[in-house]
CSV table of C-alpha atoms in Angstrom, one decimal:
chain,number,residue,atom,x,y,z
O,210,MET,CA,-152.8,-53.2,106.2
O,211,GLU,CA,-153.2,-56.0,103.6
O,212,THR,CA,-150.2,-54.8,101.7
O,213,LEU,CA,-148.2,-54.9,104.9
O,214,ILE,CA,-149.3,-58.5,105.6
O,215,VAL,CA,-148.5,-59.7,102.1
O,216,ASN,CA,-145.1,-58.0,102.2
O,217,VAL,CA,-144.2,-59.5,105.6
O,218,LEU,CA,-145.3,-62.9,104.4
O,219,LEU,CA,-143.2,-62.7,101.2
O,220,THR,CA,-140.2,-61.6,103.2
O,221,LEU,CA,-140.7,-64.6,105.5
O,222,MET,CA,-141.0,-66.9,102.5
O,223,MET,CA,-137.7,-65.5,101.1
O,224,LEU,CA,-136.0,-66.2,104.4
O,225,ALA,CA,-137.5,-69.7,104.5
O,226,VAL,CA,-136.1,-70.4,101.0
O,227,VAL,CA,-132.6,-69.3,102.1
O,228,VAL,CA,-132.8,-71.6,105.1
O,229,LEU,CA,-134.0,-74.4,102.9
O,230,ALA,CA,-131.2,-74.0,100.4
O,231,ARG,CA,-128.6,-74.1,103.2
O,232,THR,CA,-130.0,-77.0,105.1
O,233,ARG,CA,-128.4,-80.4,104.4
O,234,ASN,CA,-130.6,-82.7,106.5
O,235,LEU,CA,-133.3,-83.9,104.1
O,236,PHE,CA,-135.8,-84.5,106.8
O,237,ALA,CA,-135.5,-80.9,108.0
O,238,VAL,CA,-135.9,-79.8,104.4
O,239,ILE,CA,-139.2,-81.7,104.0
O,240,VAL,CA,-140.5,-80.1,107.2
O,241,LEU,CA,-139.3,-76.7,106.2
O,242,SER,CA,-140.9,-77.0,102.7
O,243,GLY,CA,-144.3,-77.7,104.4
O,244,LEU,CA,-143.7,-74.5,106.4
O,245,TYR,CA,-143.0,-72.6,103.1
O,246,SER,CA,-146.2,-74.0,101.6
O,247,PHE,CA,-148.3,-72.7,104.6
O,248,LEU,CA,-146.8,-69.2,104.2
O,249,MET,CA,-147.5,-69.3,100.5
O,250,ALA,CA,-151.1,-70.4,101.0
O,251,THR,CA,-151.6,-67.6,103.6
O,252,ALA,CA,-150.2,-65.0,101.1
O,253,MET,CA,-152.5,-66.3,98.4
O,254,VAL,CA,-155.5,-65.8,100.8
O,255,ALA,CA,-154.3,-62.3,101.5
O,256,LEU,CA,-154.2,-61.7,97.7
O,257,ASP,CA,-157.8,-63.0,97.4
O,258,ALA,CA,-156.9,-66.1,95.4
O,259,VAL,CA,-158.7,-68.5,97.8
O,260,ASP,CA,-159.0,-71.5,95.5
O,261,VAL,CA,-155.3,-71.4,94.6
O,262,ALA,CA,-154.6,-71.1,98.3
O,263,MET,CA,-156.6,-74.2,99.1
O,264,THR,CA,-154.8,-76.1,96.4
O,265,GLU,CA,-151.4,-74.9,97.6
O,266,ALA,CA,-152.2,-75.9,101.2
O,267,ALA,CA,-153.6,-79.3,100.2
O,268,VAL,CA,-150.8,-80.2,97.7
O,269,GLY,CA,-147.8,-78.4,99.1
O,270,ALA,CA,-148.3,-78.9,102.9
O,271,GLY,CA,-150.4,-82.0,102.8
O,272,ILE,CA,-149.8,-84.5,100.0
O,273,SER,CA,-146.2,-83.6,99.1
O,274,THR,CA,-145.0,-83.8,102.7
O,275,VAL,CA,-146.4,-87.4,102.8
O,276,LEU,CA,-144.9,-88.3,99.4
O,277,LEU,CA,-141.5,-86.8,100.2
O,278,LEU,CA,-141.4,-88.7,103.5
O,279,GLY,CA,-142.1,-91.9,101.5
O,280,ALA,CA,-139.3,-91.0,99.1
O,281,LEU,CA,-136.9,-90.2,102.1
O,282,HIS,CA,-137.4,-93.8,103.2
O,283,LEU,CA,-135.7,-94.9,100.0
O,284,CYS,CA,-132.6,-92.7,100.1
O,285,ARG,CA,-130.1,-91.4,102.5
O,286,SER,CA,-131.1,-88.7,105.0
O,287,GLU,CA,-128.2,-86.3,104.4
O,288,GLU,CA,-127.8,-84.4,101.2
O,289,ALA,CA,-124.4,-85.0,99.5
O,290,LYS,CA,-122.0,-82.1,99.1
O,291,PRO,CA,-122.3,-80.8,95.5
O,292,ALA,CA,-119.4,-81.7,93.3
O,293,HIS,CA,-119.4,-78.3,91.5
O,294,LYS,CA,-119.3,-74.7,92.7
O,295,PRO,CA,-122.7,-73.1,92.5
O,296,TRP,CA,-121.7,-69.9,90.9
O,297,LEU,CA,-122.8,-70.5,87.3
O,298,PRO,CA,-126.3,-71.8,88.2
O,299,LEU,CA,-126.6,-69.0,90.7
O,300,ALA,CA,-125.8,-66.4,88.1
O,301,VAL,CA,-128.3,-67.9,85.6
O,302,THR,CA,-131.0,-68.0,88.2
O,303,ALA,CA,-130.3,-64.5,89.4
O,304,SER,CA,-130.4,-63.1,85.9
O,305,ALA,CA,-133.6,-64.9,85.1
O,306,GLY,CA,-135.1,-63.5,88.2
O,307,LEU,CA,-134.0,-60.0,87.3
O,308,LEU,CA,-135.6,-60.5,83.8
O,309,LEU,CA,-138.9,-61.5,85.5
O,310,VAL,CA,-138.8,-58.4,87.8
O,311,TYR,CA,-138.1,-56.3,84.7
O,312,GLY,CA,-141.1,-57.9,83.1
O,313,THR,CA,-143.4,-57.0,86.0
O,314,TRP,CA,-142.8,-53.3,85.4
O,315,ASP,CA,-145.2,-53.3,82.4
O,316,LEU,CA,-148.0,-55.3,84.2
O,317,PRO,CA,-151.2,-53.5,84.9
O,318,ALA,CA,-151.9,-52.6,88.5
O,319,PHE,CA,-153.1,-55.4,90.8
O,320,SER,CA,-156.9,-56.1,90.4
O,321,ASP,CA,-157.3,-53.4,87.8
O,322,PRO,CA,-160.6,-53.9,86.0
O,323,GLU,CA,-159.4,-52.2,82.9
O,324,ALA,CA,-156.5,-54.6,82.4
O,325,PRO,CA,-156.3,-56.2,78.9
O,326,ILE,CA,-156.9,-59.7,80.2
O,327,HIS,CA,-160.4,-58.6,81.4
O,328,LYS,CA,-161.2,-57.0,78.0
O,329,HIS,CA,-160.3,-59.9,75.6
O,330,VAL,CA,-162.7,-62.9,75.9
O,331,ALA,CA,-164.1,-62.5,79.4
O,332,PRO,CA,-167.0,-60.2,78.4
O,333,ARG,CA,-168.1,-62.7,75.8
O,334,TYR,CA,-167.9,-65.6,78.3
O,335,LEU,CA,-170.0,-63.5,80.7
O,336,ALA,CA,-172.5,-62.5,78.1
O,337,ASP,CA,-172.9,-65.6,76.0
O,338,GLY,CA,-171.7,-68.4,78.3
O,339,PRO,CA,-175.0,-69.6,79.6
O,340,ARG,CA,-176.6,-69.5,76.1
O,341,GLU,CA,-173.7,-71.2,74.3
O,342,THR,CA,-172.8,-73.9,76.8
O,343,GLY,CA,-176.0,-74.3,78.8
O,344,VAL,CA,-174.0,-74.3,82.1
O,345,PRO,CA,-175.3,-71.8,84.7
O,346,ASN,CA,-171.9,-71.3,86.5
O,347,VAL,CA,-169.5,-69.2,84.4
O,348,VAL,CA,-166.4,-70.7,86.0
O,349,THR,CA,-167.6,-74.2,85.2
O,350,ALA,CA,-168.6,-73.2,81.7
O,351,VAL,CA,-165.1,-71.8,81.0
O,352,LEU,CA,-163.2,-74.8,82.5
O,353,ALA,CA,-165.4,-77.6,81.2
O,354,SER,CA,-166.6,-76.2,77.9
O,355,TYR,CA,-164.6,-73.4,76.4
O,356,ARG,CA,-161.3,-74.9,77.7
O,357,GLY,CA,-162.5,-78.5,77.7
O,358,PHE,CA,-159.4,-80.0,75.9
O,359,ASP,CA,-157.1,-77.9,78.1
O,360,THR,CA,-158.8,-79.4,81.2
O,361,LEU,CA,-158.6,-82.9,79.7
O,362,GLY,CA,-154.9,-82.5,79.2
O,363,GLU,CA,-154.4,-81.3,82.8
O,364,THR,CA,-156.3,-84.2,84.1
O,365,THR,CA,-154.1,-86.6,82.0
O,366,VAL,CA,-150.9,-84.9,83.4
O,367,VAL,CA,-152.2,-85.3,87.0
O,368,PHE,CA,-153.1,-88.9,86.4
O,369,THR,CA,-149.7,-89.7,84.8
O,370,ALA,CA,-147.9,-88.1,87.7
O,371,GLY,CA,-149.9,-90.1,90.2
O,372,ALA,CA,-149.3,-93.3,88.4
O,373,GLY,CA,-145.6,-92.6,88.2
O,374,ILE,CA,-145.3,-91.8,91.9
O,375,ILE,CA,-147.2,-95.0,92.8
O,376,ALA,CA,-144.9,-97.0,90.6
O,377,LEU,CA,-141.8,-95.4,92.1
O,378,LEU,CA,-142.8,-95.7,95.8
O,379,ARG,CA,-144.4,-99.1,95.7
O,380,ARG,CA,-142.5,-101.6,97.7
O,381,ARG,CA,-142.3,-105.2,96.4
O,382,ARG,CA,-144.0,-107.4,98.8
O,383,ARG,CA,-142.0,-110.5,99.5
O,384,THR,CA,-143.9,-113.5,98.3
O,385,THR,CA,-143.1,-117.1,99.1
O,386,ALA,CA,-141.8,-117.6,95.5
O,387,ASP,CA,-139.2,-114.8,96.2
O,388,LYS,CA,-138.0,-116.5,99.4
O,389,GLU,CA,-137.6,-119.9,97.8
O,390,ALA,CA,-135.8,-118.5,94.7
O,391,PRO,CA,-132.3,-117.8,96.2
F,250,MET,CA,-158.2,-54.4,116.9
F,251,PHE,CA,-157.9,-56.9,114.1
F,252,ALA,CA,-154.9,-55.0,112.7
F,253,ALA,CA,-153.2,-55.4,116.1
F,254,ALA,CA,-154.0,-59.1,116.1
F,255,ALA,CA,-152.6,-59.5,112.5
F,256,LEU,CA,-149.4,-57.7,113.5
F,257,ALA,CA,-149.0,-60.0,116.6
F,258,LEU,CA,-149.5,-63.0,114.4
F,259,LEU,CA,-146.9,-61.8,111.9
F,260,ALA,CA,-144.4,-61.3,114.7
F,261,THR,CA,-145.2,-64.9,115.9
F,262,LEU,CA,-144.6,-66.2,112.4
F,263,ALA,CA,-141.3,-64.5,112.2
F,264,LEU,CA,-140.2,-65.9,115.6
F,265,THR,CA,-141.4,-69.4,114.6
F,266,LEU,CA,-139.5,-69.2,111.3
F,267,LEU,CA,-136.4,-68.3,113.3
F,268,ARG,CA,-136.9,-71.4,115.5
F,269,ALA,CA,-137.4,-73.5,112.4
F,270,ALA,CA,-134.1,-72.1,110.9
F,271,ARG,CA,-132.0,-72.4,114.1
F,272,GLY,CA,-133.7,-75.4,115.7
F,273,PRO,CA,-131.0,-77.8,116.7
F,274,SER,CA,-133.2,-80.9,116.7
F,275,VAL,CA,-135.7,-82.1,114.1
F,276,PHE,CA,-138.5,-81.9,116.7
F,277,ASP,CA,-138.0,-78.1,117.1
F,278,ARG,CA,-138.5,-77.8,113.3
F,279,LEU,CA,-141.6,-80.0,113.4
F,280,LEU,CA,-143.1,-78.0,116.2
F,281,ALA,CA,-142.3,-74.8,114.3
F,282,THR,CA,-144.1,-76.1,111.2
F,283,ASN,CA,-147.1,-77.1,113.3
F,284,THR,CA,-147.1,-73.6,114.8
F,285,VAL,CA,-146.9,-72.0,111.4
F,286,GLY,CA,-150.0,-74.0,110.4
F,287,THR,CA,-151.9,-72.8,113.4
F,288,CYS,CA,-150.8,-69.2,112.7
F,289,ALA,CA,-152.0,-69.6,109.1
F,290,VAL,CA,-155.4,-70.7,110.4
F,291,LEU,CA,-155.6,-67.7,112.7
F,292,LEU,CA,-154.2,-65.2,110.2
F,293,LEU,CA,-156.8,-66.5,107.7
F,294,ALA,CA,-159.6,-65.7,110.1
F,295,VAL,CA,-158.1,-62.3,111.0
F,296,ILE,CA,-157.7,-61.4,107.4
F,297,GLY,CA,-161.3,-62.4,106.7
F,298,PHE,CA,-162.6,-60.0,109.4
F,299,LEU,CA,-160.1,-57.3,108.6
F,300,THR,CA,-161.4,-57.1,105.1
F,301,GLY,CA,-165.0,-57.4,106.2
F,302,ARG,CA,-165.6,-60.7,104.3
F,303,PRO,CA,-165.5,-63.6,106.7
F,304,GLU,CA,-166.8,-66.1,104.1
F,305,PHE,CA,-163.6,-67.9,103.8
F,306,LEU,CA,-163.5,-69.3,107.4
F,307,ASP,CA,-164.2,-72.7,106.0
F,308,LEU,CA,-160.8,-72.7,104.4
F,309,ALA,CA,-159.3,-72.3,107.9
F,310,LEU,CA,-160.9,-75.7,108.8
F,311,VAL,CA,-159.2,-77.3,105.8
F,312,TYR,CA,-155.9,-75.8,106.9
F,313,GLY,CA,-156.4,-77.2,110.4
F,314,LEU,CA,-157.1,-80.7,109.0
F,315,LEU,CA,-154.0,-80.6,106.7
F,316,ASN,CA,-151.9,-79.6,109.6
F,317,VAL,CA,-153.0,-82.7,111.5
F,318,ILE,CA,-152.3,-84.9,108.4
F,319,GLY,CA,-148.8,-83.5,108.0
F,320,THR,CA,-147.9,-83.9,111.6
F,321,VAL,CA,-149.3,-87.4,111.8
F,322,ALA,CA,-147.4,-88.4,108.7
F,323,VAL,CA,-144.1,-87.1,110.1
F,324,LEU,CA,-144.6,-88.7,113.5
F,325,LYS,CA,-145.6,-92.0,111.9
F,326,PHE,CA,-142.4,-91.9,109.8
F,327,PHE,CA,-140.4,-91.3,112.9
F,328,ARG,CA,-142.1,-94.2,114.7
F,329,GLN,CA,-142.0,-96.8,112.0
F,330,GLY,CA,-139.3,-95.5,109.6
F,331,ALA,CA,-141.6,-95.8,106.6
F,332,LEU,CA,-145.1,-94.9,105.4
F,333,GLY,CA,-147.5,-97.4,104.1
F,334,ASP,CA,-145.7,-100.5,105.4
F,335,PRO,CA,-147.8,-103.6,105.5
F,336,GLY,CA,-147.3,-103.4,109.2
F,337,ASN,CA,-145.3,-106.5,110.2
F,338,GLY,CA,-144.7,-105.0,113.7
F,339,ASN,CA,-140.9,-104.5,113.8
F,340,GLY,CA,-140.4,-100.8,114.2
F,341,ASN,CA,-137.0,-100.3,112.6
F,342,GLY,CA,-136.9,-96.6,113.4
F,343,ALA,CA,-136.0,-93.6,111.2
F,344,ALA,CA,-132.7,-92.7,112.8
F,345,ARG,CA,-130.5,-94.5,110.3
């Protein structure tokens, strides 16, 4: 039953992407991408990745809808016709997708406990994590201690992205000096 | 029982996606997205009970709140033509 749900959701997401690519009205595109994010988040929940699903729903359907609407205010509401034929980018994308599908053939089965990723460092984190880091929660120990620099880099990236978006979308408030200048 | 509910919700999702794709006006698409959010909340609850682990019902609350935020943002954009205006009172409209 869960497999059926996930398959139907993925099919709907594929259809949504096709509709998104064919729509020229940018406002409709923003609304449809929110729809896509909700489908994606539901599929993540069906795959037991609840934290990723929550992030996807908050970022994809919540914040990016608001940010894209703010950006739409600054540009035209219709997408321009592309100047080039899309055949070369389409071929590159399709071949990259085929390569990725070919790569999935060698993956271990979904949620297989014997998969190599669960055999490498995870047993040591589980066994020695509380003693080595002093953090009782294993997930927090891995994120904040074993991968501390990684997490610091991610936080820096998120901060830079937020600062850039604020700098782009901020509107200059008209001051009295601006009015008197011209 | 829950399986039948899940199937019905998936059929609703498919029909809603059709409306979002065909929808002549933007408001059809907006309503379709809102309905997809509601279906996501319901499907989340149904999946929880289908797998016997209804611990993730709190996440459904988050989805509901996000749905409200998205819809309010879109409607505010339509009413005022911008988000985060200082609010000088002249609604210049989004239909440019």
